[in-house]
Coordinates of C-alpha atoms in Angstrom, one line a residue:
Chain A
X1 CA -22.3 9.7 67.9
X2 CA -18.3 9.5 68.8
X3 CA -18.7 5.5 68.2
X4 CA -20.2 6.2 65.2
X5 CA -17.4 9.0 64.0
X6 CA -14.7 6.6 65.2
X7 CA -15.7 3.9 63.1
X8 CA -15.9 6.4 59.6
X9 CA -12.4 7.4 60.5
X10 CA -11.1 4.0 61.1
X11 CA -13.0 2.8 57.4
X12 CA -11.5 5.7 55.8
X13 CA -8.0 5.0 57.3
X14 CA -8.6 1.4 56.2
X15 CA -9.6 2.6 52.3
X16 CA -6.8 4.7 52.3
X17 CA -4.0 2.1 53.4
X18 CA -5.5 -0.6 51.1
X19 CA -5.8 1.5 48.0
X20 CA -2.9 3.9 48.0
X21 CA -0.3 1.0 47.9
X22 CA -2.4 -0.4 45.0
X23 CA -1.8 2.8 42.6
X24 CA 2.0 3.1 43.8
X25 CA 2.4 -0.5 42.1
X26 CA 0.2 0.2 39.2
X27 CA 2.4 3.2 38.6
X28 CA 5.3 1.4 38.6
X29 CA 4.2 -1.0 36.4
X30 CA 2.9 1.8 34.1
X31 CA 6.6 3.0 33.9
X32 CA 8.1 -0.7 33.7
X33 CA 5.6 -0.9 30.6
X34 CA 7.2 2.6 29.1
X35 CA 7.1 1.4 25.6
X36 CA 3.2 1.1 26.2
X37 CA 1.5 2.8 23.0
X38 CA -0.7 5.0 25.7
X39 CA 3.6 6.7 26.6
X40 CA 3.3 10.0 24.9
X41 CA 6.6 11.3 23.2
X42 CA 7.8 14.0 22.7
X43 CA 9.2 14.5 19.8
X44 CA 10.3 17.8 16.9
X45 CA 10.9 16.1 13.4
X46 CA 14.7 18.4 12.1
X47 CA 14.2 17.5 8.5
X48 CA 13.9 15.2 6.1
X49 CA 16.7 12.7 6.9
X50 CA 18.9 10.8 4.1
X51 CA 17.8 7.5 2.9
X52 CA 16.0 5.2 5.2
X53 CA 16.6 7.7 8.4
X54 CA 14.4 10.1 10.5
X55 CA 16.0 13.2 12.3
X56 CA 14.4 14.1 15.6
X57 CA 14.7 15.7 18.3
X58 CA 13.0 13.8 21.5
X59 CA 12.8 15.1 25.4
X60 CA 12.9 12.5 28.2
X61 CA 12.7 12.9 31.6
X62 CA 15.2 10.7 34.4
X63 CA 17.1 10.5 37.5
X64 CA 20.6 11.7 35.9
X65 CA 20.9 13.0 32.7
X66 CA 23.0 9.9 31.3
X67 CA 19.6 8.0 32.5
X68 CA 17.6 10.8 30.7
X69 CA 19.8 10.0 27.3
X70 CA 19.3 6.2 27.4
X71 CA 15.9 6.3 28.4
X72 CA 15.4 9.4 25.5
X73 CA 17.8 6.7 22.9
X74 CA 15.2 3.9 23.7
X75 CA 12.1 6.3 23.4
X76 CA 13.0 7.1 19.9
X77 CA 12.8 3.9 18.5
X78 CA 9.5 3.1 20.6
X79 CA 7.9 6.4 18.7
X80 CA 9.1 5.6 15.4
X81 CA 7.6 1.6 16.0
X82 CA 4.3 2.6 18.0
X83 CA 3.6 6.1 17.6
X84 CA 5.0 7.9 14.2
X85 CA 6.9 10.8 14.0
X86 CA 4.7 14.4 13.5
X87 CA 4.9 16.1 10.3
X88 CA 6.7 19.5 10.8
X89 CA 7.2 22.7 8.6
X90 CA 8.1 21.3 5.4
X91 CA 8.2 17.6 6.9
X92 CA 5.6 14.9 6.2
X93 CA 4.0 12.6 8.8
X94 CA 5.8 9.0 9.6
X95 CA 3.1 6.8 10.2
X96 CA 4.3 4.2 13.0
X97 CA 5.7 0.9 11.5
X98 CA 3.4 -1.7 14.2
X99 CA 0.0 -1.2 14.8
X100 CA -1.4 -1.0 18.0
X101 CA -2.4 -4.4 18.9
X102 CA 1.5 -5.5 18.1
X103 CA 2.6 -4.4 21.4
X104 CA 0.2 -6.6 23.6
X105 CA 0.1 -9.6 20.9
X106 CA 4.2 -9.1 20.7
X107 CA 5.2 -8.5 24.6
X108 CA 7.8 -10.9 25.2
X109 CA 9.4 -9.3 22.2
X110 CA 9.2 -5.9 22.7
X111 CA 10.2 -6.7 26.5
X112 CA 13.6 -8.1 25.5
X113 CA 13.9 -5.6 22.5
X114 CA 14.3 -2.7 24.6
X115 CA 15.8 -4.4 27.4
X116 CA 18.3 -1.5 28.6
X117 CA 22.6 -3.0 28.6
X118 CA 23.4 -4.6 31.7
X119 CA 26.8 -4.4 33.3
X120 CA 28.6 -6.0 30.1
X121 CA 26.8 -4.6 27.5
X122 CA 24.1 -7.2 27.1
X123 CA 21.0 -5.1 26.2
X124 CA 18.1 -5.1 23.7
X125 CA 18.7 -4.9 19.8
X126 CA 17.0 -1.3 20.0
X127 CA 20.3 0.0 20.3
X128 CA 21.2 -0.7 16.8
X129 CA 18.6 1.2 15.2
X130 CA 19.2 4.7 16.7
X131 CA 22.7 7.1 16.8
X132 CA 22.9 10.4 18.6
X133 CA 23.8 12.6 16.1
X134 CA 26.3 14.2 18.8
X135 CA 28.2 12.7 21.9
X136 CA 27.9 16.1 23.3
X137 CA 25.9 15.8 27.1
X138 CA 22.9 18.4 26.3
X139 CA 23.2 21.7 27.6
X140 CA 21.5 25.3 27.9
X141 CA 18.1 25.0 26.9
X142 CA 18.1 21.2 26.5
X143 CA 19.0 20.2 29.6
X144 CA 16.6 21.5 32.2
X145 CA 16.7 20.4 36.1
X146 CA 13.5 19.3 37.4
X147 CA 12.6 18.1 40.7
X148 CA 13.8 14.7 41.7
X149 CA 15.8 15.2 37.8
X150 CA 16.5 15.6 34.6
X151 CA 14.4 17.0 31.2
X152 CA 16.8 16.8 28.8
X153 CA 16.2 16.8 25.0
X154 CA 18.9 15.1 22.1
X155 CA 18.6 15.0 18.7
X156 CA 19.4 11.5 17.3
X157 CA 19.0 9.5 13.8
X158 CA 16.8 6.6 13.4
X159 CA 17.2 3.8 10.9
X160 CA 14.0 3.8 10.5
X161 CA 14.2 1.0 7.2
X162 CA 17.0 -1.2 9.1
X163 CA 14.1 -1.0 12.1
X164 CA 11.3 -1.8 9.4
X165 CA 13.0 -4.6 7.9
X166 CA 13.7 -6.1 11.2
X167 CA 10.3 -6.2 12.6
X168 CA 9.8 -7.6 9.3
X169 CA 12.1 -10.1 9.5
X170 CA 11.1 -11.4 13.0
X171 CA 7.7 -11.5 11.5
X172 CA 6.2 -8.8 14.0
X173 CA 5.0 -6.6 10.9
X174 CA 3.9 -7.3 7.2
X175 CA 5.8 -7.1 4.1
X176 CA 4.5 -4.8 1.8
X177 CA 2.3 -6.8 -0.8
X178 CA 2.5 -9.8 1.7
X179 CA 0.5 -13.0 0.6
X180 CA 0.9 -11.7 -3.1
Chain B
X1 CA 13.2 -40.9 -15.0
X2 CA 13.4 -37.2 -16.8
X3 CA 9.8 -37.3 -16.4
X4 CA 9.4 -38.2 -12.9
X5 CA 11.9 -35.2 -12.5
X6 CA 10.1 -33.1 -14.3
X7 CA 6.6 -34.0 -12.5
X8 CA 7.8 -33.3 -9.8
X9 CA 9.8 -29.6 -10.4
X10 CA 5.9 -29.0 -11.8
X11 CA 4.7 -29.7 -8.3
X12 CA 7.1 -28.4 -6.1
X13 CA 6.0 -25.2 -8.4
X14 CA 2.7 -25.3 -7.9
X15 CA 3.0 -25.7 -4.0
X16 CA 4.9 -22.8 -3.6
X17 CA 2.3 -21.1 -5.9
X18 CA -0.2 -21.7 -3.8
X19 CA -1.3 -19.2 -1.1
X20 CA -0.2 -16.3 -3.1
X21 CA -2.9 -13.8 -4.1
X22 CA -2.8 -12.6 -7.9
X23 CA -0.2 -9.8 -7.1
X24 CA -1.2 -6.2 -9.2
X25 CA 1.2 -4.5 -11.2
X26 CA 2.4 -1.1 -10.0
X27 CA 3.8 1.5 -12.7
X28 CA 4.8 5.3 -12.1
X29 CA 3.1 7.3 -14.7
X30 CA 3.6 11.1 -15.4
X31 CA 0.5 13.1 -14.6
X32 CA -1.2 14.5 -18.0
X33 CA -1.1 17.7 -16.3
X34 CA 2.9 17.1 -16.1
X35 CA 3.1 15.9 -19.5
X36 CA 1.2 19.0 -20.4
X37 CA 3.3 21.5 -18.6
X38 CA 6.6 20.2 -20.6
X39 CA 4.9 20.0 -23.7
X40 CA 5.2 16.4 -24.0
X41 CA 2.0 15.7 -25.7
X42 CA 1.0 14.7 -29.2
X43 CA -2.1 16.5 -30.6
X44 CA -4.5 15.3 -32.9
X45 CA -7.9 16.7 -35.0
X46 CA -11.1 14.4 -33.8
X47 CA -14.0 14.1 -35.7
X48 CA -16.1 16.9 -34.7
X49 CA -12.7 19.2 -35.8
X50 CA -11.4 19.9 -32.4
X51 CA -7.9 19.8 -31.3
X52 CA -7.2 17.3 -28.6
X53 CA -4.0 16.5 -27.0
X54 CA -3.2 13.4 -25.3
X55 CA 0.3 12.2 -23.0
X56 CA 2.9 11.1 -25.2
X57 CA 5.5 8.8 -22.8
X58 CA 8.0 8.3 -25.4
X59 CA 8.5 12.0 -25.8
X60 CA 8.9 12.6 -22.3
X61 CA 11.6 10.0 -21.7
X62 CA 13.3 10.6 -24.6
X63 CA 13.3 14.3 -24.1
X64 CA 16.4 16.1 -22.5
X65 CA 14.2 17.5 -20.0
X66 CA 13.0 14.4 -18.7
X67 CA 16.2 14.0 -16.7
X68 CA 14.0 15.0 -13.4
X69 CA 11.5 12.3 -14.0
X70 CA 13.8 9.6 -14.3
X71 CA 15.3 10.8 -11.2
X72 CA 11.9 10.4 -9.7
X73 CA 10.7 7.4 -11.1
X74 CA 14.1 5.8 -9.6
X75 CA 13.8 6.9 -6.3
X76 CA 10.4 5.4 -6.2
X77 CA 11.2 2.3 -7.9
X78 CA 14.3 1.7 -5.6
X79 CA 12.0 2.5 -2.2
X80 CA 9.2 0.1 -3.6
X81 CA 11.3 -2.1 -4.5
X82 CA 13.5 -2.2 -0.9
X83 CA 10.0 -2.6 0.8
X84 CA 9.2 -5.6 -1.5
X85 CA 7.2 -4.4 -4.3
X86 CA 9.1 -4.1 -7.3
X87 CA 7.4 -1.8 -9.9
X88 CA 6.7 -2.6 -13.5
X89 CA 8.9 0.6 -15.5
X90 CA 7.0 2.7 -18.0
X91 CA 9.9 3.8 -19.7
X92 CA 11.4 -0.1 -20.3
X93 CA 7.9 -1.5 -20.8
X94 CA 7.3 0.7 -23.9
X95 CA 11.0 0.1 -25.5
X96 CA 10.1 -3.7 -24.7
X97 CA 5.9 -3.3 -27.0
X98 CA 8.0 -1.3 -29.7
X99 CA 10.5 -4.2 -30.1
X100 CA 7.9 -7.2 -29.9
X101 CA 5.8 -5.4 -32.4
X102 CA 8.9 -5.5 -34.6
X103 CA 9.5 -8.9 -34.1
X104 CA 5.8 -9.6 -34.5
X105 CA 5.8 -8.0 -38.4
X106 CA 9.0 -10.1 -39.1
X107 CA 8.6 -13.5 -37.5
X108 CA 7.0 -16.5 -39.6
X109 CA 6.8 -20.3 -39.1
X110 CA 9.5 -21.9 -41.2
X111 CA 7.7 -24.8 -42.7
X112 CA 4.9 -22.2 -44.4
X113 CA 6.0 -19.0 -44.3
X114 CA 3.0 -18.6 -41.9
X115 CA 2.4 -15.0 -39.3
X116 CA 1.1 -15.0 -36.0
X117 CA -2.3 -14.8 -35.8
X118 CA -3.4 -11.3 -34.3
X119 CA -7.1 -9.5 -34.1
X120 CA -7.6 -5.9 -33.9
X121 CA -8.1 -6.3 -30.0
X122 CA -4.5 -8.1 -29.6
X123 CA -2.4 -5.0 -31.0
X124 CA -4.9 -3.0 -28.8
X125 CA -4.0 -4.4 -26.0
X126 CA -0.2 -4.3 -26.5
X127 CA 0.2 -1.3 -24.5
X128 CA 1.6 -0.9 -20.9
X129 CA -0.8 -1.9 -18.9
X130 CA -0.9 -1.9 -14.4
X131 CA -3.3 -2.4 -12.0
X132 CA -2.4 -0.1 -10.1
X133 CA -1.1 3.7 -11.4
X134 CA 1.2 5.5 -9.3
X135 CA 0.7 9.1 -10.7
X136 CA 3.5 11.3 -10.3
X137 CA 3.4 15.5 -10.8
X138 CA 5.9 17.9 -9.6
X139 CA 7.2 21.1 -11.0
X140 CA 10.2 23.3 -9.8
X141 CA 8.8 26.5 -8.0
X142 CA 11.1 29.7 -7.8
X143 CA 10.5 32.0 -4.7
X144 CA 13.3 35.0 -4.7
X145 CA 16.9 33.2 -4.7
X146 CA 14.9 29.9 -3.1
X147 CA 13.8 26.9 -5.2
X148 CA 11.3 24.3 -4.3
X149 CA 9.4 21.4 -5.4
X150 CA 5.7 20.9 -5.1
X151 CA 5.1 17.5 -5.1
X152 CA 1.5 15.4 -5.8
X153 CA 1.9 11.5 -6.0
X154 CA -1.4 9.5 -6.4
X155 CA -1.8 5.9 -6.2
X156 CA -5.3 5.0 -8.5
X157 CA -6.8 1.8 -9.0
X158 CA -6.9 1.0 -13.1
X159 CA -9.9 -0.5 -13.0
X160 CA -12.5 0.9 -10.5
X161 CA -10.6 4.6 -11.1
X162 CA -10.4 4.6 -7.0
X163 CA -7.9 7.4 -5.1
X164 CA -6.5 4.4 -3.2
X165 CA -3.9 7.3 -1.5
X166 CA -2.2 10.6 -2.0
X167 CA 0.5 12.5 -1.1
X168 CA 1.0 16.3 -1.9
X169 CA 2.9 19.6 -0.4
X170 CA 6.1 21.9 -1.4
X171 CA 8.6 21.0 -0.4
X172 CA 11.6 22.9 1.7
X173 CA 13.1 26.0 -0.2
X174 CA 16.4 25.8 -0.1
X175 CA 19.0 28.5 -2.5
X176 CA 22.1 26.3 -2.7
X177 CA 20.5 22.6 -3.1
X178 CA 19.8 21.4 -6.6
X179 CA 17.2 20.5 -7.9
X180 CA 18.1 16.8 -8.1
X181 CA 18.6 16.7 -4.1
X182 CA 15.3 18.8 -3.6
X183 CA 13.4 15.9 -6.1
X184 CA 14.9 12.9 -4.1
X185 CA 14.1 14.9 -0.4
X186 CA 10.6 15.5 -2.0
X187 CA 10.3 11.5 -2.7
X188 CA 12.1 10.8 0.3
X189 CA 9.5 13.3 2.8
X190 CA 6.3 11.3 1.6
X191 CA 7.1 7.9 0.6
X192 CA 7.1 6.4 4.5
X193 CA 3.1 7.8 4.6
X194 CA 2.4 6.4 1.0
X195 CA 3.8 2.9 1.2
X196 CA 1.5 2.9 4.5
X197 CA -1.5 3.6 2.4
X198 CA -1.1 0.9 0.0
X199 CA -0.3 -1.6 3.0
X200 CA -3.8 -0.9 4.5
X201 CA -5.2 -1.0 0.9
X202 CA -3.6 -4.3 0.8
X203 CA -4.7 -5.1 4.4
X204 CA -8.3 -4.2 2.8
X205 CA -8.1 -6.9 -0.6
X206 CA -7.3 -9.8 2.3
X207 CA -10.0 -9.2 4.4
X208 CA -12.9 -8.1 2.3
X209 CA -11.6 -9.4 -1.1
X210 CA -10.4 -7.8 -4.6
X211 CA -12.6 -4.8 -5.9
X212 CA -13.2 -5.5 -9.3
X213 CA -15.7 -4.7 -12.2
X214 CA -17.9 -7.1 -13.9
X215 CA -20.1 -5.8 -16.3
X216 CA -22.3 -8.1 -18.2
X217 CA -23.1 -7.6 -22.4
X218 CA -24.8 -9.3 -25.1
X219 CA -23.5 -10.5 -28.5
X220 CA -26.2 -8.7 -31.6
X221 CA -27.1 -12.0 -32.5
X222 CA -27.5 -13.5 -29.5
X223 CA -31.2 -14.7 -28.8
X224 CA -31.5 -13.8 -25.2
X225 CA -30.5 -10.8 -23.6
X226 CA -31.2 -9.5 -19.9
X227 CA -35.0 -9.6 -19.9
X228 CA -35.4 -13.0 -21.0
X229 CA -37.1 -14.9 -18.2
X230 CA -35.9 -18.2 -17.0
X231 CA -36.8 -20.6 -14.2
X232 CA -33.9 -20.8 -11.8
X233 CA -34.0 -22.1 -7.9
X234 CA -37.4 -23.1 -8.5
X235 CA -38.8 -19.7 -9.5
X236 CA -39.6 -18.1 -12.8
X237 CA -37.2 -14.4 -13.2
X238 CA -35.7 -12.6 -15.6
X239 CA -31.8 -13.3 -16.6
X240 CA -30.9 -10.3 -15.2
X241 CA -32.4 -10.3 -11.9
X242 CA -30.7 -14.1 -11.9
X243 CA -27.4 -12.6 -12.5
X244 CA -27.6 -10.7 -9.1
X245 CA -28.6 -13.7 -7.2
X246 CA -25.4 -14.7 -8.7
X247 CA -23.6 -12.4 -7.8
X248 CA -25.2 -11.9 -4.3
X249 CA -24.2 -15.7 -3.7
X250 CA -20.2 -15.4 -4.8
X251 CA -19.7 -12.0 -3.3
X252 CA -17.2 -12.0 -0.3
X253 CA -20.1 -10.7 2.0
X254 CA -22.6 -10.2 -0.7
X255 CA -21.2 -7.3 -1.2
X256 CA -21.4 -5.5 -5.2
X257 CA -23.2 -2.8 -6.6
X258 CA -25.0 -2.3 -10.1
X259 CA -24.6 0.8 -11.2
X260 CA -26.5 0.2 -14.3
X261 CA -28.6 -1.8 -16.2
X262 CA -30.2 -2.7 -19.4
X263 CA -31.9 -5.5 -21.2
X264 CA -28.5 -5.4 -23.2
X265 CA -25.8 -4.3 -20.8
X266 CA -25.3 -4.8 -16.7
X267 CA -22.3 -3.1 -15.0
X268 CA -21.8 -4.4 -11.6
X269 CA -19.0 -2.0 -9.4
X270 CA -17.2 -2.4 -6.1
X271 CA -17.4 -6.0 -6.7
X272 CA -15.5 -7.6 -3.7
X273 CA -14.4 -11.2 -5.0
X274 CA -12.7 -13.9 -3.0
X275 CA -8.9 -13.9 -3.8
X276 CA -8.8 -18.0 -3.8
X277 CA -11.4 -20.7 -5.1
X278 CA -11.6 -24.4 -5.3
X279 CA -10.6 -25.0 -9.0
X280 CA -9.2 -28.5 -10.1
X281 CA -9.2 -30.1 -7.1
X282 CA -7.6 -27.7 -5.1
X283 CA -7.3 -24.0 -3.8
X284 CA -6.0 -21.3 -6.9
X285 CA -5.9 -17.4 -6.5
X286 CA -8.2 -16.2 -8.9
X287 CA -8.5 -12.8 -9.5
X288 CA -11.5 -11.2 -12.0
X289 CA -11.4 -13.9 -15.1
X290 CA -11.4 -16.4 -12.4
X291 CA -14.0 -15.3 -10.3
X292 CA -16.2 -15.0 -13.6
X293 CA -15.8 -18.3 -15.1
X294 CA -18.0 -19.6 -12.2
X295 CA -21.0 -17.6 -14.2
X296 CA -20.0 -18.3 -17.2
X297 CA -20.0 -22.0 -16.5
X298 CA -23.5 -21.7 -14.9
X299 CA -24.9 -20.2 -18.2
X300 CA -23.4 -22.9 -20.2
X301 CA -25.7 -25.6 -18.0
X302 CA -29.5 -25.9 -18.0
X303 CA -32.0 -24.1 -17.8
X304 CA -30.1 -21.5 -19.4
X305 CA -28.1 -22.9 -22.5
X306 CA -26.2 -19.5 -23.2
X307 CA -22.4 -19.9 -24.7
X308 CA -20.4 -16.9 -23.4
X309 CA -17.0 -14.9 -24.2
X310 CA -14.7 -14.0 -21.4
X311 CA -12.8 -10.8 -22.4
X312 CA -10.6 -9.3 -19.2
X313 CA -9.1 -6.4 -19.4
X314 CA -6.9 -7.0 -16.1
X315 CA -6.8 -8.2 -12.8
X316 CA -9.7 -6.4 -11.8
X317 CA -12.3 -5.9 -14.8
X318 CA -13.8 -8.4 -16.9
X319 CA -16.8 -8.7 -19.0
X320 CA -19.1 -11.6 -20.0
X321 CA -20.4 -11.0 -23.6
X322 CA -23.4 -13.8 -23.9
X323 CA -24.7 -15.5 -26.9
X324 CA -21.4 -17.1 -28.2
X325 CA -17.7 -17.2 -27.3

């Protein structure tokens, strides 16, 4: 009977220590893949913005809160490609400019795309399609310390046509009325 | 050597034609219910002696109210127009019917004194014609000190009378804005949701072909009409259950439905027809003439012997009148 308890503990010890390791590395290769379409965002639309832009505000969580604002910078321009922006109040629904499969059929791309800037500035062209509307670090209600962190929310300005007409011009999406 | 030039400018052409789908025309037209509204309507006495009113375009661009729905029709045409899709203007398009129709009356060959040939179904069809409508309504709602637009833009297909998509909602009320700013935010708030509409609808004609409408007639002198039987495939059927073999064989995925039909009429809908076909050698976009030729030249070979008339009334409706051309 003690044999037999013995070698259910030792299995179970054995399950544990070959799985657990397993889902640490597929979580971090979940948040490597953070422009995946399944990232939720979270996003609160401001208004409609001039010409060609979107105003939103978008929450990110990170280690520091200058972290939080790249990683929330870099999250705005993933929502506006993959996910759309909400319709709020008096503000229509922005349907997401690639369609799902684009990620996975485009992931070389989308990996250099949002590359974050290295030490001299080198970093994905993502950059050039989103402005914080203020250099101010969030405060009061927008900047909320977490365990291991920072939840900190910014509002910024996408160029949401400059972004379109990229993507169209690296062929990732369709013209409108392409192949007419 | 001017020829060889020329021979081959005319190829050059026709290889970058190729691989383009007919493209539709898209045109922004006011909303009867808008053209109501502003009074920009003529009426007229029919003949059962009631009063009917229908849109009149001209009044509502040349009136001074119309300043809002210029301001409209340019926002759109500039967003359309930045996503590739320029759109044929109402507004220019009529100026440009009035002044051919002018030149029309006047013009005459030198040597004779001869005018241009015209039938009653060519001045007909000088109007301003699209394949695609864009209908625009909107009217300027006052709440307290607050204004604010309420906006309805419809895209419709011309042809099959289809909702292809729609946009509608007020827009924010704001006190101090005018009511320019509020019109272009109102354009502005839907257009990313409406260009992404057409795109799928677009998305649609390349996978599972153009929608079009075919609808088959008879000439009153002709001496067949839709009952006539004929052997065809080695069977003995009437013309118009032949027509739907037809049609079942040149369908992108069989797929068309006949809505009705007579021993003088057939009107097939939701016709889906390829957008290229081997014509001349090579591969042409065709849109609803094209695709109908292909009967019309069946008819025209035996058993059947029928002459036939082509008359298209755009990209996506045609008839095929039988009997003669």
């Amino acid at each position: 009977m003690k044999t037999k308890y013995l070698f259910t503990l030792m299995l179970t010890t054995l399950f544990c220590l070959t799985t657990l390791p397993l889902d640490a590395q597929s979580a971090r290769s979940v948040n490597k893949g953070m422009f995946k379409s399944a990232a939720s965002y979270e996003v609160q639309v401001l208004g409609v913005g001039q010409d060609g832009t979107k105003v939103f505000r978008i929450w990110a969580y990170d280690k520091t809160v200058e972290a939080a604002i790249n990683k929330a910078k870099r999250d705005a321009v993933a929502a506006c490609l993959f996910s759309g922006l909400p319709g709020s109040g008096h503000t229509n629904q922005t349907p997401a400019i690639c369609k799902l499969s684009d990620e996975e059929t485009h992931e070389a791309f989308f990996q250099e795309f949002f590359a974050y800037p290295d030490k001299k500035g080198n970093g994905g062209a993502y950059l050039r399609f989103v402005n914080r509307t203020t250099d101010e670090p969030p405060s009061g209600k927008y900047r909320v310390q977490m365990k291991g962190g920072y939840k900190i929310a910014i509002d910024v300005q996408v160029m949401y046509n400059n972004l379109r007409s990229y993507m169209e011009e690296k062929g990732i999406v369709k013209k409108l009325g392409h192949g007419f | 050597m001017r020829n060889l030039l020329l021979c081959i400018a005319l190829a050059v052409t026709i290889l970058s034609v190729s691989g383009q789908a007919k493209k539709p025309i898209l045109m922004v037209v006011p909303s009867d219910s808008y053209c109501d509204r502003n009074a920009f309507v003529q009426e007229f006495t029919d003949e059962a002696g009631n009063t009917r009113s229908i849109s009149d375009y001209n009044k509502a661009f040349k009136s001074a109210e119309s300043e809002e729905l210029r301001l409209v029709i340019s926002e759109l045409s500039k967003i359309m127009a930045e996503r590739g899709f320029p759109l044929k203007d109402l507004e220019q398009t009529m100026k440009s019917i009035a002044q051919s129709n002018v030149e029309l009356s006047l013009l005459q060959s030198s040597s004779s004194g001869s005018a241009i040939r015209e039938s009653p179904i060519d001045v007909l069809k000088r109007t301003a014609q699209a394949d695609i409508i864009m209908d625009i309504d909107f009217s300027v709602k006052i709440r307290g000190p607050q204004r604010f637009i309420t906006y309805n833009l419809r895209a419709v297909d011309a042809y099959t009378n289809k909702v292809i998509t729609a946009v509608a909602g007020d827009g924010k009320p704001s006190s101090s804005a005018s009511v320019g700013l509020l019109l272009e935010e109102a354009v502005l708030n839907y257009m990313d949701d409406y260009t992404s509409a057409l795109q799928n609808h677009f998305d649609d004609i390349f996978t599972n072909g153009r929608e079009v409408v075919v609808v088959l007639r008879v000439w009153d002198n002709a001496d067949v009409d839709f009952e006539t039987d004929f052997e065809y495939m080695g069977e003995t059927g009437m013309l118009g259950d032949i027509m739907d073999v037809w049609m079942d064989d040149n369908t992108v995925n069989s797929r068309f439905s006949r809505v009705s039909a007579t021993e003088n009429t057939i009107r097939y809908e939701q016709v889906r027809i390829p957008l290229f076909k081997m014509s001349f050698g090579r591969e042409r976009a065709i849109d609803a003439r094209g695709f109908i030729n292909g009967l019309s030249t069946m008819l025209k070979a035996e058993p059947f012997n029928i002459q036939s008339k082509i008359y298209e009334r755009g990209l996506g409706e045609v008839w095929l009148i039988l009997g003669e051309k």
